[in-house]
JSON list of C-alpha atoms in Angstrom, two decimals:
[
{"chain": "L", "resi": 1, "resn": "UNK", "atom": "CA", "xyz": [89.53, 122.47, 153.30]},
{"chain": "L", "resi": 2, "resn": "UNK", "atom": "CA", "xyz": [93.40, 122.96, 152.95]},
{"chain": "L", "resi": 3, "resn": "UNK", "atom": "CA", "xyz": [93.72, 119.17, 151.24]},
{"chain": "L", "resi": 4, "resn": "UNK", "atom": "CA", "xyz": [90.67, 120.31, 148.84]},
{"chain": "L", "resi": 5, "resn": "UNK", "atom": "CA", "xyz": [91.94, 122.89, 147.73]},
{"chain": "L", "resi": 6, "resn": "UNK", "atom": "CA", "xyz": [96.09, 121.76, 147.47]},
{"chain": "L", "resi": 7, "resn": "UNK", "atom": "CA", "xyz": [94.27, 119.20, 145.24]},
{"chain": "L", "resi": 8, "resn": "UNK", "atom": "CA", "xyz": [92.29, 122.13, 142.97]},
{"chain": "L", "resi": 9, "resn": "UNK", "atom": "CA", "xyz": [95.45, 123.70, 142.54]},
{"chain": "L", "resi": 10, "resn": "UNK", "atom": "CA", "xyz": [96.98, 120.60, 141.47]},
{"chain": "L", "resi": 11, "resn": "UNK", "atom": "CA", "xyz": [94.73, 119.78, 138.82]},
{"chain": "L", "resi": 12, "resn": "UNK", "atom": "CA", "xyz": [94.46, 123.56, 137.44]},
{"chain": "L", "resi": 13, "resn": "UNK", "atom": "CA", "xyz": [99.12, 123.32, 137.23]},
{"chain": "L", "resi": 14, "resn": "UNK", "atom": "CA", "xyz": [98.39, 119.87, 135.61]},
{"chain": "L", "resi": 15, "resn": "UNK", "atom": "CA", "xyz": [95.83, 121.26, 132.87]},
{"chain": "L", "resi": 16, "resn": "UNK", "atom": "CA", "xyz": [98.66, 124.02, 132.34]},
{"chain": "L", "resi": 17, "resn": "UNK", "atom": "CA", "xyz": [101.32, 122.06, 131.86]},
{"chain": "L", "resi": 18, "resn": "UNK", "atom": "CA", "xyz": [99.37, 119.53, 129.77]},
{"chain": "L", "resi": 19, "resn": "UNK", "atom": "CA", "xyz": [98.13, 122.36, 127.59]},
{"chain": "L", "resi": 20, "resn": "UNK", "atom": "CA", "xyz": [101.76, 123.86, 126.99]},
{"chain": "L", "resi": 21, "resn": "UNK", "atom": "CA", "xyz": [103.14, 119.96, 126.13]},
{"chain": "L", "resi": 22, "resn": "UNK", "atom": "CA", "xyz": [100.00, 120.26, 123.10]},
{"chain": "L", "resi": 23, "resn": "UNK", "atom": "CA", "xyz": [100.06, 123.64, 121.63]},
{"chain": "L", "resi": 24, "resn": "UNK", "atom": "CA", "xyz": [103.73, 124.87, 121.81]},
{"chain": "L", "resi": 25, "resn": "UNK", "atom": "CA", "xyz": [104.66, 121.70, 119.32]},
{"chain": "L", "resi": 26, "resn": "UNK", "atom": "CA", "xyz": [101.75, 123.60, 117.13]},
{"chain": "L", "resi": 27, "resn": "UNK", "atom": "CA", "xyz": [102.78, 126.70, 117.47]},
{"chain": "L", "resi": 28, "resn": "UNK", "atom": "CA", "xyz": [106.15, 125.30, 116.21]},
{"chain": "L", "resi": 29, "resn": "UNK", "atom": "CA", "xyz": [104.67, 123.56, 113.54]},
{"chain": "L", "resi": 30, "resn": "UNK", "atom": "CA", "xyz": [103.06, 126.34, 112.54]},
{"chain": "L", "resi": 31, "resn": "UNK", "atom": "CA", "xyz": [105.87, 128.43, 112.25]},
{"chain": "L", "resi": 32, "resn": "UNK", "atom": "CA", "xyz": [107.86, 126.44, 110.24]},
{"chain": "L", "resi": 33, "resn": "UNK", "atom": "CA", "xyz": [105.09, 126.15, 107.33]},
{"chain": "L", "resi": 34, "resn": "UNK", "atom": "CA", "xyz": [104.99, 129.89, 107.07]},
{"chain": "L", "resi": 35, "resn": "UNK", "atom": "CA", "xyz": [108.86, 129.48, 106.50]},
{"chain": "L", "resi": 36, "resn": "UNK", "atom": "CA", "xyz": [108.67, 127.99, 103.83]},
{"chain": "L", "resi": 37, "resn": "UNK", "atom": "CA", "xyz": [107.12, 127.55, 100.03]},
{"chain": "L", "resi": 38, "resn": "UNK", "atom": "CA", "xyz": [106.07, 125.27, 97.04]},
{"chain": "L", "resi": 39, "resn": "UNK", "atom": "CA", "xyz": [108.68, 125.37, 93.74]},
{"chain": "L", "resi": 40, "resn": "UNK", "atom": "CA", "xyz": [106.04, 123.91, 90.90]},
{"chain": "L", "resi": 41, "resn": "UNK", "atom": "CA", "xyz": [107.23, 123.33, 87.39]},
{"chain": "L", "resi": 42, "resn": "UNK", "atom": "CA", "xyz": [108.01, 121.23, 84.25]},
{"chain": "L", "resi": 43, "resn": "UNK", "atom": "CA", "xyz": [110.72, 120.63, 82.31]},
{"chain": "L", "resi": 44, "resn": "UNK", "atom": "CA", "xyz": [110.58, 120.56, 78.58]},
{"chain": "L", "resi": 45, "resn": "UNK", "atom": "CA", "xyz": [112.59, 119.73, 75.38]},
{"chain": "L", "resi": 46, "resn": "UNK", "atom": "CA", "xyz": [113.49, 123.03, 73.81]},
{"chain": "L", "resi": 47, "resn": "UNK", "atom": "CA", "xyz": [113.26, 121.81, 70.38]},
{"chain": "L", "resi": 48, "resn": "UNK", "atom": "CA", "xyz": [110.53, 120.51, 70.42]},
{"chain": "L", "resi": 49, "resn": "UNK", "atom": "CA", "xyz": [108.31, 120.97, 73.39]},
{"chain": "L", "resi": 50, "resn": "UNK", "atom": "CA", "xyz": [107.89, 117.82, 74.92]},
{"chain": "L", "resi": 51, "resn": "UNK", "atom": "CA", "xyz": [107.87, 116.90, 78.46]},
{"chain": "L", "resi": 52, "resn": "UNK", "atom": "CA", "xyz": [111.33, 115.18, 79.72]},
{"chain": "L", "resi": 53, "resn": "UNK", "atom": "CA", "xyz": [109.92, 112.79, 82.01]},
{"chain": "L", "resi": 54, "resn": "UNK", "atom": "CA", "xyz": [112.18, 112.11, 84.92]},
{"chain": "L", "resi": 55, "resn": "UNK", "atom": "CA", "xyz": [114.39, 115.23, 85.20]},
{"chain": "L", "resi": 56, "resn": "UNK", "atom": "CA", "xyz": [115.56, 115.57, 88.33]},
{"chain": "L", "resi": 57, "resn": "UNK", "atom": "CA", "xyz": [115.35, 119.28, 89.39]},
{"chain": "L", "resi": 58, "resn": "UNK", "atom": "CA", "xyz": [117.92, 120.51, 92.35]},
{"chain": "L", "resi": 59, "resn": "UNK", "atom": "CA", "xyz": [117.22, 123.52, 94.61]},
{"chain": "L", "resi": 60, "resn": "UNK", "atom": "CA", "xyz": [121.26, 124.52, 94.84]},
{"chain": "L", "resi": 61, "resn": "UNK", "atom": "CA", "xyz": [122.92, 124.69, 98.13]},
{"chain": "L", "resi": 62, "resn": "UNK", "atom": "CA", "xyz": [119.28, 123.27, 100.56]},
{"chain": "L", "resi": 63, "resn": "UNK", "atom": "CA", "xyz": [120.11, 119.50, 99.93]},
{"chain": "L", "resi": 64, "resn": "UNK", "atom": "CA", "xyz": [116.73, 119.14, 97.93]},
{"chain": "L", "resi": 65, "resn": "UNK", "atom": "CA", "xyz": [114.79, 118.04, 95.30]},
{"chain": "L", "resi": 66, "resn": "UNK", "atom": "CA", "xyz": [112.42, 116.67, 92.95]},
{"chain": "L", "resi": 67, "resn": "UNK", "atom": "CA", "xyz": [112.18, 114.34, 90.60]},
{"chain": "L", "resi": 68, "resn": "UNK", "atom": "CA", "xyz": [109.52, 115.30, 87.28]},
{"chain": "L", "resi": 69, "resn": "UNK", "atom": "CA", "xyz": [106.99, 112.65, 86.82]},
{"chain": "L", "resi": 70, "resn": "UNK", "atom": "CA", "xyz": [106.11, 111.42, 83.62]},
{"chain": "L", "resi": 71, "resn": "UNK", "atom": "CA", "xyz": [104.81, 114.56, 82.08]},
{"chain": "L", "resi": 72, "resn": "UNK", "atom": "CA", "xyz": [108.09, 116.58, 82.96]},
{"chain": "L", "resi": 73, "resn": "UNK", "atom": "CA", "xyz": [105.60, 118.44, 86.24]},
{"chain": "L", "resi": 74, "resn": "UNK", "atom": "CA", "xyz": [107.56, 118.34, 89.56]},
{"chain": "L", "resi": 75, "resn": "UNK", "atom": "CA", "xyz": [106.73, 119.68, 92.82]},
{"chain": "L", "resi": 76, "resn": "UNK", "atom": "CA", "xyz": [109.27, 120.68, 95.52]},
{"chain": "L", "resi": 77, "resn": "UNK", "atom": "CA", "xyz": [107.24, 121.46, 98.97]},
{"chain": "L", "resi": 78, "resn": "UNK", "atom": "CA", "xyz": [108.77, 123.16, 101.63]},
{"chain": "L", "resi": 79, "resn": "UNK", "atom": "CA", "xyz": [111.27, 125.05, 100.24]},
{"chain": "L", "resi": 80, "resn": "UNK", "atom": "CA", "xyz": [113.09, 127.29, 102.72]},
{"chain": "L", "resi": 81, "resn": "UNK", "atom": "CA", "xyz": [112.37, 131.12, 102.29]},
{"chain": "L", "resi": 82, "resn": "UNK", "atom": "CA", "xyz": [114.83, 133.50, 100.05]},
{"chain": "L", "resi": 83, "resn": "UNK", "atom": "CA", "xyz": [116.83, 133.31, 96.79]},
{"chain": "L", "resi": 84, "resn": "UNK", "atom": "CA", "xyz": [117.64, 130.04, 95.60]},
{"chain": "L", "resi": 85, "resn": "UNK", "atom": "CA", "xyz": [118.75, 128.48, 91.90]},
{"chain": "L", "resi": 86, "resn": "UNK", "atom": "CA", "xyz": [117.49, 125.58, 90.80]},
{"chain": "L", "resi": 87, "resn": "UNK", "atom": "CA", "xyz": [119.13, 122.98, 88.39]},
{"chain": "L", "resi": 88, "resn": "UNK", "atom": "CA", "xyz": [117.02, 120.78, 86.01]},
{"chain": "L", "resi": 89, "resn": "UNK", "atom": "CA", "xyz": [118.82, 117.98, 84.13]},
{"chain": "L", "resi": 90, "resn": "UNK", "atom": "CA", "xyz": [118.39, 115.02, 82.04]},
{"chain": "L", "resi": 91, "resn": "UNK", "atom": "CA", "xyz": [120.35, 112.55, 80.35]},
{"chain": "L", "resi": 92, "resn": "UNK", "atom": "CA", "xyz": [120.94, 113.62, 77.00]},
{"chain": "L", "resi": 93, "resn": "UNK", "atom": "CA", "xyz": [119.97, 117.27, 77.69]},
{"chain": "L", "resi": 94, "resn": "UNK", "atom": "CA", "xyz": [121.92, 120.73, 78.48]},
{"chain": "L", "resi": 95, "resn": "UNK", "atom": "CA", "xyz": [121.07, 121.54, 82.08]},
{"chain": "L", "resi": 96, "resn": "UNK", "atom": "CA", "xyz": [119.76, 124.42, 82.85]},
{"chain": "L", "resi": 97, "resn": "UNK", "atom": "CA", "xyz": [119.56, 126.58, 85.51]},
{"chain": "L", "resi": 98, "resn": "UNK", "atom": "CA", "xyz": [116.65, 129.67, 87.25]},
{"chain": "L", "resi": 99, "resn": "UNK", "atom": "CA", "xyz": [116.71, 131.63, 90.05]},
{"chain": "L", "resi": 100, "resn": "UNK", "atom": "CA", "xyz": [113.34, 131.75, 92.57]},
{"chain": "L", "resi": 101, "resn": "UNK", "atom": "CA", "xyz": [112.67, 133.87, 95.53]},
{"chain": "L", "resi": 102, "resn": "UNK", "atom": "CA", "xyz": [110.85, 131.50, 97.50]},
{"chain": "L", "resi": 103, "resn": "UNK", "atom": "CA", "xyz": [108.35, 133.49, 99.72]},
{"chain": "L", "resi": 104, "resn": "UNK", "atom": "CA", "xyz": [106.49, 132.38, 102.36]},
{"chain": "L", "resi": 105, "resn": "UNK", "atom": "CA", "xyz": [103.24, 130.07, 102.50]},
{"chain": "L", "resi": 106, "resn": "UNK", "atom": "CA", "xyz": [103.21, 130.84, 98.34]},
{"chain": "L", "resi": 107, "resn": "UNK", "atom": "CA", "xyz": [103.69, 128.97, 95.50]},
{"chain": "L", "resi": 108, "resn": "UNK", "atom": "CA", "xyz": [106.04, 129.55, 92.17]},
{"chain": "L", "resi": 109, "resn": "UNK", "atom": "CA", "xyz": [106.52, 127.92, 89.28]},
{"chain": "L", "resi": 110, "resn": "UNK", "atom": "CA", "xyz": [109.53, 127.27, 87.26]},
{"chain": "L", "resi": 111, "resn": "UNK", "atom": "CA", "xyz": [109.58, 126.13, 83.50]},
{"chain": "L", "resi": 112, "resn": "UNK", "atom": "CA", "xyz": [112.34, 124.66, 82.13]},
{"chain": "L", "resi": 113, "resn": "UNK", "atom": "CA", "xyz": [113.58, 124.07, 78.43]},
{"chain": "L", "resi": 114, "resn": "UNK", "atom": "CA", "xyz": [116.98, 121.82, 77.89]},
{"chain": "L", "resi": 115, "resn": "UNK", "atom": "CA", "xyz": [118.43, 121.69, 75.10]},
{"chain": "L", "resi": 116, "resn": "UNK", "atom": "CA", "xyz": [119.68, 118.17, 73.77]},
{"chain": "L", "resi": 117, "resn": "UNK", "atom": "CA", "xyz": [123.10, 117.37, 73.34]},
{"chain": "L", "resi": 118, "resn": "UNK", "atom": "CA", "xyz": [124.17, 116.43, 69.57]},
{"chain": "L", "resi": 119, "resn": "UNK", "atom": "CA", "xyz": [125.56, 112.80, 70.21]},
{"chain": "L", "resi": 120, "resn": "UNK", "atom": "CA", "xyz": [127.24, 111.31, 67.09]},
{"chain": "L", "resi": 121, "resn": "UNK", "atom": "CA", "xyz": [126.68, 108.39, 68.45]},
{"chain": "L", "resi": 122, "resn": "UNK", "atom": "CA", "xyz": [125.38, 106.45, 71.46]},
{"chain": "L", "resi": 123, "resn": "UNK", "atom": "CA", "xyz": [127.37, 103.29, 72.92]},
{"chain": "L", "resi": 124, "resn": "UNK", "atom": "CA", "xyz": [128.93, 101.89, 75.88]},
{"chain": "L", "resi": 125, "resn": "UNK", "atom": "CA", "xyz": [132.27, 99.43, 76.61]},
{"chain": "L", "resi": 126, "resn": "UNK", "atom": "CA", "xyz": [131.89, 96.46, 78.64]},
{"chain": "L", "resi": 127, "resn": "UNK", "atom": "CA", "xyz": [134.96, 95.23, 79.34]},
{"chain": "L", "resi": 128, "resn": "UNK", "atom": "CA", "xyz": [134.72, 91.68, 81.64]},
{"chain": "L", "resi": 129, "resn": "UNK", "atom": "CA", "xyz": [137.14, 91.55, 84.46]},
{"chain": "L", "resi": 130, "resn": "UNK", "atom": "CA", "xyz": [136.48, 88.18, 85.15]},
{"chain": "L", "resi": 131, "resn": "UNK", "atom": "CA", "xyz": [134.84, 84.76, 82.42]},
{"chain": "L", "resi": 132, "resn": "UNK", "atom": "CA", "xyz": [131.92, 83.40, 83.64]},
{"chain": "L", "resi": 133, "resn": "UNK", "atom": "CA", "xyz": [130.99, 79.93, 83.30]},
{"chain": "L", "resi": 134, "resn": "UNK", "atom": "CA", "xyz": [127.69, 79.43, 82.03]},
{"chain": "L", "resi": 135, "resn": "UNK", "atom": "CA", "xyz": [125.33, 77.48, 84.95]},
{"chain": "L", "resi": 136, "resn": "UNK", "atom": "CA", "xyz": [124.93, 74.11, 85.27]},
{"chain": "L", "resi": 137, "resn": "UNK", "atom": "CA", "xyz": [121.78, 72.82, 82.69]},
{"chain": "L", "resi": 138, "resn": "UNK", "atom": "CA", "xyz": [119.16, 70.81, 85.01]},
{"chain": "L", "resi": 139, "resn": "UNK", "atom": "CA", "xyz": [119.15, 67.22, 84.00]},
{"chain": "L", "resi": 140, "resn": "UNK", "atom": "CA", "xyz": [122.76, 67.31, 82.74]},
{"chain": "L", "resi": 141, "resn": "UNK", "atom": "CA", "xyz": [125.99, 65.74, 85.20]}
]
């Protein structure tokens, strides 16, 4: 009787402890999506309208990112909670920047327009540091 029941007692502390090691990593997880929020958005041309594809846009001061996909739309997911300023720029373009208040569980979006940079003219030195021999042609000693 004393053995049976030592051994109930047993299995109801190991169901307890095996239900704490499952649901308080939940509860966690849980937690930290209600922290945090979505920053949607694109980033445009200002002159004319069109989508900069491949801006990167910075959330200032969190150590995060996106990058806009072809159509200048980016998506930055789990953005902690409060005031931040985000930075779009692209080669050739002004950056910009926006503040958010990123709330909770919600989702804000951003739009962007650079302006382009007037650029007489486009061009880059290569200086060589070292002469390379062209490779050996097959067939030839």
């Amino acid at each position: 009787m004393i053995h049976a029941r030592a051994t109930r007692l047993g299995s109801v502390a190991l169901l307890a402890v095996g239900l704490a090691v499952t649901l308080v990593p939940l509860a966690h997880a849980g937690a930290g999506r209600d922290s945090t929020g979505t920053i949607v958005g694109w980033v445009r041309d200002s002159l004319t309208g069109r989508p900069l594809p491949f801006a990167d846009v910075l959330v200032l001061g969190a150590r995060m990112g996106s990058l806009a996909d072809s159509s200048g739309w980016f998506v930055i997911r789990t953005a902690p909670c409060g005031p931040w300023t985000l930075k779009a720029l692209a080669i050739g373009y002004r950056p910009a920047q926006r503040t958010v208040v990123v709330k909770a569980a919600s989702t804000d979006t951003m739009r962007f327009a650079l302006g382009p940079i007037p650029v007489d003219q486009w061009f880059i030195d290569t200086i060589p540091t070292r002469r390379l021999d062209p490779p050996p042609h097959p067939g030839r000693p």
